[in-house]
Tab-separated table of C-alpha atoms (C1' of nucleotides) in Angstrom:
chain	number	residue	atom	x	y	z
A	128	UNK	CA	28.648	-50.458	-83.593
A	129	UNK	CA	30.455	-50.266	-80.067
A	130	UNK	CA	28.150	-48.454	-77.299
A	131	UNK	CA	30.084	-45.903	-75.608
A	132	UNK	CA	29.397	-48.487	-72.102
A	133	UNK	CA	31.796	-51.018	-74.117
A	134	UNK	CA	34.551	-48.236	-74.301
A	135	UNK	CA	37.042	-48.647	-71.299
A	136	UNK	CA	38.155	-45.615	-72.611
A	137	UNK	CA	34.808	-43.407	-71.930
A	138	UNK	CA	34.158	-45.671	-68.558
A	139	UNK	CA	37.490	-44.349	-67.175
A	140	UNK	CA	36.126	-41.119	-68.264
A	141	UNK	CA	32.972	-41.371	-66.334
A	142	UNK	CA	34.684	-42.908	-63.286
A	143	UNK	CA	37.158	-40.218	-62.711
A	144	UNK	CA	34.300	-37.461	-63.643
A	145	UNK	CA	32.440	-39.142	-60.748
A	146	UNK	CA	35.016	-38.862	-58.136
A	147	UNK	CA	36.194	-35.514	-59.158
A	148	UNK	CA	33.055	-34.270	-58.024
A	149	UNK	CA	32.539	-36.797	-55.180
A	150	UNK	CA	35.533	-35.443	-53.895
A	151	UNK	CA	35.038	-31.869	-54.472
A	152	UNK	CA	31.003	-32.218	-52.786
A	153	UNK	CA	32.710	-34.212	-49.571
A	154	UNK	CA	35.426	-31.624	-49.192
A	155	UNK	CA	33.743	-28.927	-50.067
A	156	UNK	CA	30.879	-29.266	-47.471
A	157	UNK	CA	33.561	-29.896	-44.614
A	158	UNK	CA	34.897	-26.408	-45.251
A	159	UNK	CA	37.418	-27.330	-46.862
A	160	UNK	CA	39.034	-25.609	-50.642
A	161	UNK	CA	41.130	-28.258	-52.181
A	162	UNK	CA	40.915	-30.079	-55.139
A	163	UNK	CA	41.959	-34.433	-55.461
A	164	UNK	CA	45.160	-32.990	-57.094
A	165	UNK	CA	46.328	-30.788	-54.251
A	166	UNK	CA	45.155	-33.093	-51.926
A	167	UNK	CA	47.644	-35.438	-52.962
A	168	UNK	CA	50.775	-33.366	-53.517
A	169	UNK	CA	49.848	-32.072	-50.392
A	170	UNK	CA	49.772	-35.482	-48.466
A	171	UNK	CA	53.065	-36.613	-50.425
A	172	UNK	CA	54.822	-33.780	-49.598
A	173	UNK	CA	53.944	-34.730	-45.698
A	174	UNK	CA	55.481	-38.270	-46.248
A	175	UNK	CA	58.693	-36.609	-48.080
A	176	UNK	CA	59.462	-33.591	-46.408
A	177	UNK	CA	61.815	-31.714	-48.451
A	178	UNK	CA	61.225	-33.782	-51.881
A	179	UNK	CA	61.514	-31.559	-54.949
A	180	UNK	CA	59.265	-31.497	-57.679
A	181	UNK	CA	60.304	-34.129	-60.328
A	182	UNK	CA	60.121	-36.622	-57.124
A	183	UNK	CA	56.975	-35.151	-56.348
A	184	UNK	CA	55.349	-35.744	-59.849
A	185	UNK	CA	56.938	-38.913	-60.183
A	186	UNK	CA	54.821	-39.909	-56.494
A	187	UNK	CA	51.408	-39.280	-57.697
A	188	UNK	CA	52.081	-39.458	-61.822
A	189	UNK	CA	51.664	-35.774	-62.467
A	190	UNK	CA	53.226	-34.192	-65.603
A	191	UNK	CA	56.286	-31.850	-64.366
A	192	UNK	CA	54.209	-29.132	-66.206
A	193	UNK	CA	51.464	-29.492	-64.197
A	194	UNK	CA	52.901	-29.846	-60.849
A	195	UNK	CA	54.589	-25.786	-61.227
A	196	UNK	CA	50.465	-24.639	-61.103
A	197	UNK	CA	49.585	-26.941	-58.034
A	198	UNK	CA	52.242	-25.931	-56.105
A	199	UNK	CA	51.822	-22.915	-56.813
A	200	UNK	CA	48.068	-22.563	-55.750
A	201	UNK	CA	49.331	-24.903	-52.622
A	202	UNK	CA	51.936	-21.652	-51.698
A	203	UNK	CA	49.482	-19.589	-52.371
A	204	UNK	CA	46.966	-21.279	-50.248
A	205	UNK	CA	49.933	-21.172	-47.178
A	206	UNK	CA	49.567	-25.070	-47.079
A	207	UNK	CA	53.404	-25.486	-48.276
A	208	UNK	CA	56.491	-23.648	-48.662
A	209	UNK	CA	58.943	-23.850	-51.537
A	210	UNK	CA	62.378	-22.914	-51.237
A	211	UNK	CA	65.631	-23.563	-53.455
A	212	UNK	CA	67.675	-26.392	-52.575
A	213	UNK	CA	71.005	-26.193	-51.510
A	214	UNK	CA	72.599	-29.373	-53.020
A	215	UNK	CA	70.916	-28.789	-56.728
A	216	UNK	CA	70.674	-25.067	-57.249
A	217	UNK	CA	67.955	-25.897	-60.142
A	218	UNK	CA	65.767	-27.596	-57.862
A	219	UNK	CA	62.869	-26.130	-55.616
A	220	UNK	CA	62.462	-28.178	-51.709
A	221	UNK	CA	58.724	-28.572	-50.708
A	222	UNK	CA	57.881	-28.510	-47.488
A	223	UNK	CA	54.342	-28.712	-45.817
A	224	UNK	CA	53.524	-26.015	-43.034
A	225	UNK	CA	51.832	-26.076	-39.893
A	226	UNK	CA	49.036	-24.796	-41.350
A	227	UNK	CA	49.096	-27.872	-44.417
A	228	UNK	CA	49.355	-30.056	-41.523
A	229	UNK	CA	46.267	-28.772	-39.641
A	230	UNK	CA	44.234	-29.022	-42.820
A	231	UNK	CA	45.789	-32.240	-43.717
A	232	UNK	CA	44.120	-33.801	-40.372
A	233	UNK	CA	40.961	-31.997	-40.677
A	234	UNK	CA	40.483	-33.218	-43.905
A	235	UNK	CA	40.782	-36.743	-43.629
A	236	UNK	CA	37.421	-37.872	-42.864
A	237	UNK	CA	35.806	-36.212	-46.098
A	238	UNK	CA	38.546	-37.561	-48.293
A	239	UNK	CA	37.452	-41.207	-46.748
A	240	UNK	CA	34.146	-40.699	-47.055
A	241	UNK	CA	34.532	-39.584	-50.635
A	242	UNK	CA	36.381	-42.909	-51.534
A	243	UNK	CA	33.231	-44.458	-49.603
A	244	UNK	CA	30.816	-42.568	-51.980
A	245	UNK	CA	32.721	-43.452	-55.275
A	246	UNK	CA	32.328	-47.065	-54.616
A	247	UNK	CA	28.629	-46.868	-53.186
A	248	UNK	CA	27.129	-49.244	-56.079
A	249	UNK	CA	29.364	-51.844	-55.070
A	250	UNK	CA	29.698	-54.407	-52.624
A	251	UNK	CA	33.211	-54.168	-50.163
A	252	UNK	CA	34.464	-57.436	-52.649
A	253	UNK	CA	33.631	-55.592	-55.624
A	254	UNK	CA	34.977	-52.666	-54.493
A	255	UNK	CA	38.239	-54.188	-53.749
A	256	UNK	CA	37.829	-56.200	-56.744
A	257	UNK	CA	37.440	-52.582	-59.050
A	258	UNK	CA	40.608	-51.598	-56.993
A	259	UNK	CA	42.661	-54.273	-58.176
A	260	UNK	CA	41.662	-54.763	-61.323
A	261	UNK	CA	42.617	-50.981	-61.624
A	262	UNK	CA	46.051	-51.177	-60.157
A	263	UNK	CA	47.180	-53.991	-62.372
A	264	UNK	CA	45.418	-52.392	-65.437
A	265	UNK	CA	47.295	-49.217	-64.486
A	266	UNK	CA	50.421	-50.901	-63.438
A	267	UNK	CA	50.805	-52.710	-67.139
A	268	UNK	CA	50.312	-49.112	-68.868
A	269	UNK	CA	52.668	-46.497	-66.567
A	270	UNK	CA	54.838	-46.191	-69.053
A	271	UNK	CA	52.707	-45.345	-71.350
A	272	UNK	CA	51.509	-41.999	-70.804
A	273	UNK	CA	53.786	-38.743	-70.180
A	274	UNK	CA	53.714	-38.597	-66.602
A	275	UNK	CA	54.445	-42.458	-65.346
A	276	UNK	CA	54.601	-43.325	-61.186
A	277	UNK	CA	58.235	-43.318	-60.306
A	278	UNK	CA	59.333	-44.846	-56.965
A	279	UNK	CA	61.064	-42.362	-54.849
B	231	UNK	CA	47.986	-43.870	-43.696
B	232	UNK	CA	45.680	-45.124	-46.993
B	233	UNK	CA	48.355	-45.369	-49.482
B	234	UNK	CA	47.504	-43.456	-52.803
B	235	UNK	CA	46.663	-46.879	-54.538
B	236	UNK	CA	43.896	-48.001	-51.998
B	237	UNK	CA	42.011	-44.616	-53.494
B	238	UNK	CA	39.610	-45.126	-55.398
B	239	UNK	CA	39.673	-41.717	-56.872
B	240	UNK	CA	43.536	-41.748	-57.123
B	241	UNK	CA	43.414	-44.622	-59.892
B	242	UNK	CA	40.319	-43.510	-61.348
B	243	UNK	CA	42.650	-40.466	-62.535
B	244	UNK	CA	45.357	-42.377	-63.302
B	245	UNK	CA	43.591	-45.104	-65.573
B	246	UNK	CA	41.815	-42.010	-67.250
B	247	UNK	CA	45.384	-40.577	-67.790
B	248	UNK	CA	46.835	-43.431	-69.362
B	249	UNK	CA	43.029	-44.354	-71.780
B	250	UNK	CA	43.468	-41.002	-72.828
B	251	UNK	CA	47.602	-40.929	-74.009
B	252	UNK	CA	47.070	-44.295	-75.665
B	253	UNK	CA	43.884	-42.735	-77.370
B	254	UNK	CA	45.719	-40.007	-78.918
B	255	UNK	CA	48.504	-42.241	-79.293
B	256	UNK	CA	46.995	-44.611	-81.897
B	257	UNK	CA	44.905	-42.093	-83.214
B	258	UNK	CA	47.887	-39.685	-83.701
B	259	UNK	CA	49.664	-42.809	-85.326
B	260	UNK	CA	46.668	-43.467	-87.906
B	261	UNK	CA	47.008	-39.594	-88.800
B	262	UNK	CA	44.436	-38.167	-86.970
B	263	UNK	CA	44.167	-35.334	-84.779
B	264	UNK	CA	41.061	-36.182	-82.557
B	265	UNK	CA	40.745	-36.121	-78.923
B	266	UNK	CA	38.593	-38.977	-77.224
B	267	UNK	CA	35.763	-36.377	-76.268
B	268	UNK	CA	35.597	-35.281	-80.069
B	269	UNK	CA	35.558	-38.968	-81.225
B	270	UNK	CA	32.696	-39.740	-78.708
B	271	UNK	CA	31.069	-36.531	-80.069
B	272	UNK	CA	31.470	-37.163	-83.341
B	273	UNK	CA	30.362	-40.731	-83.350
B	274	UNK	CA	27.176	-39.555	-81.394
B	275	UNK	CA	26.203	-36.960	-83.503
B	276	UNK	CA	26.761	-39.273	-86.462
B	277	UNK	CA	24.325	-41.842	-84.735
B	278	UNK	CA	21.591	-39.311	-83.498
B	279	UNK	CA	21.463	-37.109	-86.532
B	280	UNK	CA	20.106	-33.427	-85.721
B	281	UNK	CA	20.321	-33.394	-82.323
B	282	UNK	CA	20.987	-30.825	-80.520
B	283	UNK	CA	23.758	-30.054	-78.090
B	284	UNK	CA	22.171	-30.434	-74.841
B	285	UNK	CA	21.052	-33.802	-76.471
B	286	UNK	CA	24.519	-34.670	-77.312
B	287	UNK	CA	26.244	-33.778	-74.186
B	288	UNK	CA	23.295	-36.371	-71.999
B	289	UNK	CA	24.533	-38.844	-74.193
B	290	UNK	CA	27.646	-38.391	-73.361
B	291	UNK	CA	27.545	-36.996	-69.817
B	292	UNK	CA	29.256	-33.631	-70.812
B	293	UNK	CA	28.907	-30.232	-69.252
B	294	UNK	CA	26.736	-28.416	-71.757
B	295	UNK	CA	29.558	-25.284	-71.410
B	296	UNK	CA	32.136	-28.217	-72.577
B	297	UNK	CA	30.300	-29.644	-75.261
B	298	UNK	CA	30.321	-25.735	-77.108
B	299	UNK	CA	34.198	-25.930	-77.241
B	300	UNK	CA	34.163	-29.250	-78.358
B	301	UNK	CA	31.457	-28.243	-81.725
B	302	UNK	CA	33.738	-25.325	-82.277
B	303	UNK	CA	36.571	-27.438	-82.811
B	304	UNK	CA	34.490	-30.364	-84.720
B	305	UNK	CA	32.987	-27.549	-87.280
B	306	UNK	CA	36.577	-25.886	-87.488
B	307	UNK	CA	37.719	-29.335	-89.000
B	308	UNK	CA	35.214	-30.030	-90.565
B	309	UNK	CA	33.892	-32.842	-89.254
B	310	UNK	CA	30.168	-31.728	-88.733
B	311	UNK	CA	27.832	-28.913	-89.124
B	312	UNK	CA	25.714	-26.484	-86.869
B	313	UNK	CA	22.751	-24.886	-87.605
B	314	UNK	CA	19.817	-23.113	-86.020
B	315	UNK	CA	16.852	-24.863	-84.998
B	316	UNK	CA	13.538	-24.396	-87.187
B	317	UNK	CA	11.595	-25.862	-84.500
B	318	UNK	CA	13.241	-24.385	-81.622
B	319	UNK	CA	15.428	-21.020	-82.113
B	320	UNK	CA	17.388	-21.667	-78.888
B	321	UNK	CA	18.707	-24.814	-80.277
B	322	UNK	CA	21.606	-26.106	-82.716
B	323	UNK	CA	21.125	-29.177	-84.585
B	324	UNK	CA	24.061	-31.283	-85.160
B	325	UNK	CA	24.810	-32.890	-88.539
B	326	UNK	CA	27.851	-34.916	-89.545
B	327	UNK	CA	29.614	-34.067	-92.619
B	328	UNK	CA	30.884	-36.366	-95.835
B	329	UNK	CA	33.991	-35.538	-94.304
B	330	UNK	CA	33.323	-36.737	-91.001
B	331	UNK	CA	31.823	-39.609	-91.912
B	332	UNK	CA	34.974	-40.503	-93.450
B	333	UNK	CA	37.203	-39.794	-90.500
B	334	UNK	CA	35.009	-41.937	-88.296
B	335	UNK	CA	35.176	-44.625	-90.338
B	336	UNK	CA	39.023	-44.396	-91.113
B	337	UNK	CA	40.005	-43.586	-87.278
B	338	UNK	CA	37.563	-47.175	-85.958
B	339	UNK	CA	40.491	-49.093	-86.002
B	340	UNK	CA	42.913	-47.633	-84.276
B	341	UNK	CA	40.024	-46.500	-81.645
B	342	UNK	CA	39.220	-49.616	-80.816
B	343	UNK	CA	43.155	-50.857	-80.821
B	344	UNK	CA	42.922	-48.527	-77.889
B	345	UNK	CA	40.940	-50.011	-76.111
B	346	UNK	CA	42.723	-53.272	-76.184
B	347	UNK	CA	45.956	-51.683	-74.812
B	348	UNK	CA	44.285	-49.710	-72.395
B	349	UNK	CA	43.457	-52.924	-70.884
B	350	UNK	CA	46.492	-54.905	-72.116
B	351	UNK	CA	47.613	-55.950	-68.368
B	352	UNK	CA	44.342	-57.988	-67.648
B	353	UNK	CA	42.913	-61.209	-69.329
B	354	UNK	CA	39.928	-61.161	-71.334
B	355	UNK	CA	37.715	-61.795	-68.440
B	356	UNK	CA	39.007	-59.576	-66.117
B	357	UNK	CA	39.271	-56.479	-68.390
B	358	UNK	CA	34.769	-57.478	-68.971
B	359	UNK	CA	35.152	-57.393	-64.937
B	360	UNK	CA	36.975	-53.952	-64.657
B	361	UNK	CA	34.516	-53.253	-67.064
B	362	UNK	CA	31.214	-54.250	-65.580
B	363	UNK	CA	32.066	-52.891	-62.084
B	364	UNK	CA	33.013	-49.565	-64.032
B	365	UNK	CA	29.265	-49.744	-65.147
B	366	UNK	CA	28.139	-50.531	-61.679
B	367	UNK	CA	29.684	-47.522	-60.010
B	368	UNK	CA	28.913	-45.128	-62.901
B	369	UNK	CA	25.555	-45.854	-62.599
B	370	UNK	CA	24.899	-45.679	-58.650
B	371	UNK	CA	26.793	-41.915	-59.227
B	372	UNK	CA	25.718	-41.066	-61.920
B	373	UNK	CA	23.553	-38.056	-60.356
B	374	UNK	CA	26.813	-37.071	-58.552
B	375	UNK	CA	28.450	-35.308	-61.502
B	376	UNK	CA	27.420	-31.786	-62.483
B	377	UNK	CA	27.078	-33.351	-66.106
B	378	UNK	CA	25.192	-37.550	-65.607
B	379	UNK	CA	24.096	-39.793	-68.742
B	380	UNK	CA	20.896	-38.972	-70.032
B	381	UNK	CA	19.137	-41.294	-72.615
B	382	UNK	CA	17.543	-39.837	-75.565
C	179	DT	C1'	-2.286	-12.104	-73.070
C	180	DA	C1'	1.043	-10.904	-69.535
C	181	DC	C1'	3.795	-13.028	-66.021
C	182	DT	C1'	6.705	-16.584	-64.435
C	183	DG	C1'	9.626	-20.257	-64.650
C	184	DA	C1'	12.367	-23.319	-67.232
C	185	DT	C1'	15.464	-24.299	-71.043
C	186	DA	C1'	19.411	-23.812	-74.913
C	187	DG	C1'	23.413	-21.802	-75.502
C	188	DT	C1'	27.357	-18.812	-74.524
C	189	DC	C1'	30.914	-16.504	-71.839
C	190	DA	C1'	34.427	-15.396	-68.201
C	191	DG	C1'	37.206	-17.455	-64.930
C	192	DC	C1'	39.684	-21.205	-62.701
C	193	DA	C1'	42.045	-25.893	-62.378
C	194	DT	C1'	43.924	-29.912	-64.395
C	195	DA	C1'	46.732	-32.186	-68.337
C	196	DC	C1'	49.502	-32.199	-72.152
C	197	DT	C1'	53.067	-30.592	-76.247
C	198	DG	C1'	56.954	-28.319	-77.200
C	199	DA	C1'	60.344	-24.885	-76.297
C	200	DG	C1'	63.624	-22.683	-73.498
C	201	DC	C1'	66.891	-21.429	-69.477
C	202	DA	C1'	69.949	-22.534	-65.869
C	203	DA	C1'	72.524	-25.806	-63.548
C	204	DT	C1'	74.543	-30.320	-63.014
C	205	DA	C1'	76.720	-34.719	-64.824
C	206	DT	C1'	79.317	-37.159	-67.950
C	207	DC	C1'	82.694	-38.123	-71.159
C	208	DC	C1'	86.768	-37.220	-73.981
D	162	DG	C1'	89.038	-29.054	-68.031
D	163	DG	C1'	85.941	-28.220	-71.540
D	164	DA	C1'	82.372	-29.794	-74.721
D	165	DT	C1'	78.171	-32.356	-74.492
D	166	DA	C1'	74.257	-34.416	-72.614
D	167	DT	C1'	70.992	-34.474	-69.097
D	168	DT	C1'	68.109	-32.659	-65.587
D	169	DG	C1'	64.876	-29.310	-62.830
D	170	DC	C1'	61.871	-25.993	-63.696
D	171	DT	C1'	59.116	-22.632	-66.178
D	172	DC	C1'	56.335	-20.748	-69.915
D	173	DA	C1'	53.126	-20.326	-74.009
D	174	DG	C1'	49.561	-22.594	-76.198
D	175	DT	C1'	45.675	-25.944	-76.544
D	176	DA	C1'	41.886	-29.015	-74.736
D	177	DT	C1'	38.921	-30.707	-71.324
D	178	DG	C1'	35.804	-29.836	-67.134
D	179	DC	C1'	33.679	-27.175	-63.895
D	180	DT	C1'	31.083	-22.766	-61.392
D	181	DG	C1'	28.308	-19.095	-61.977
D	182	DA	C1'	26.205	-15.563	-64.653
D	183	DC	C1'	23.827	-13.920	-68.666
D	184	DT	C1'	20.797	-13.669	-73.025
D	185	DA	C1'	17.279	-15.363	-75.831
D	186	DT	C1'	13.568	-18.189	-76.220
D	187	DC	C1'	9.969	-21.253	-75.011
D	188	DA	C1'	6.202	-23.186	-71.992
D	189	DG	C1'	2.776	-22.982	-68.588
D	190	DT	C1'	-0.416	-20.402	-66.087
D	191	DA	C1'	-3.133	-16.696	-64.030
DNA sequence: TACTGATAGTCAGCATACTGAGCAATATCC
DNA sequence: GGATATTGCTCAGTATGCTGACTATCAGTA
């Protein structure tokens, strides 16, 4: 019989449990409402001002159907803005507001240190050794789940 | 600017995203309909008979309001049973059924089929690496999570 | 034994994720 | 140019995960 430790599967789990609420603790106790997820549509929507929201998804591997709710809480929130596009009168331009920016650079630090925290049983080589072991693990299986990375 | 893929947390999610579509993906190909956190239920409760469910969700670092969702939906299929305590009137014991004895036995294969593609883009040794460094930074956060491994 | 604190479970509410369906608009092909 | 396919987005429904609150029960102690 397998042991649940022997399950990739239920280790990814774990991991991603941990940093959830890594994140969340680091964040949270520099004043800060966001969760991982808005943190990075927020910061990709910095680095592609004006992207719409299949791009967007395709940047950080979200599902299209789960992007509409994040956006919306970002709006909401006053960190973005969404407006229609004028090329492709389907599509919605994102575009991050002063305000997004000033949290965006406040913010920084406890995102860091959260990345710090994840990693804290490991050495810096087997940290970076986790990281790229991940990647190509992750790399060799986009395709595989509903929401794959696409390069802008 | 720390590109997405040099965070930790980033490709924690999105190794979690892809275990979890090629979980349902083999299992859904077998002819089951069973989520990885009901499998890992299931196969615990089938291993620690008449447990009960804050029991259950230590082994398998759940939230204990998760793990009542995830009964409901394991006695609506039948796959095990829940019934009051003798010893303890708060408590539920946990029993697997005939029937979910079955399933777990049926469903092994393409579980652990899973695994292997999960990890399909690394050698042998490097998916026990990603594996063992997994461990390594569960286990220094393990207290981190609202929801850590407890043993029995 | 009565009081106090801890524990087992549930519930409401919120935020990811996904399936599948649908609408509107754009692209493509004949 | 018009039928067809595709694309961008949204919505309803389901399943984790979590926070915080609540009930019922148990355990320890004054």
């Amino acid at each position: 019989m397998k042991d649940n430790n022997d399950m990739p599967g239920h280790l990814a789990r774990r991991f991603q449990q941990i940093a959830v609420a890594v994140f969340l603790a680091e964040v949270g106790d520099a004043g800060f409402d966001l969760t991982p997820v808005q943190y990075a549509a927020l910061a990709t929507i910095k680095a592609n001002p004006g992207l719409d929201q299949v791009t967007l998804a395709g940047l950080i591997a979200y599902d299209r159907t789960t992007i509409t709710g994040v956006i919306d809480r970002l709006v909401q929130k006053g960190l973005i803005e969404r407006r229609a596009s004028s090329r492709d009168r389907r599509a919605r331009e994102l575009e991050i507001t002063d305000e997004g920016r000033r949290t965006l650079r406040k913010i920084t630090p406890a995102v860091e240190a959260a990345q710090q925290i994840m990693l804290r049983g490991l050495s810096a080589k087997e940290g970076e050794d986790l990281m790229r072991l991940l990647r190509k693990a992750i790399a060799a299986g986009n395709e595989l789940s509903r929401a794959p990375l696409r390069e802008a």
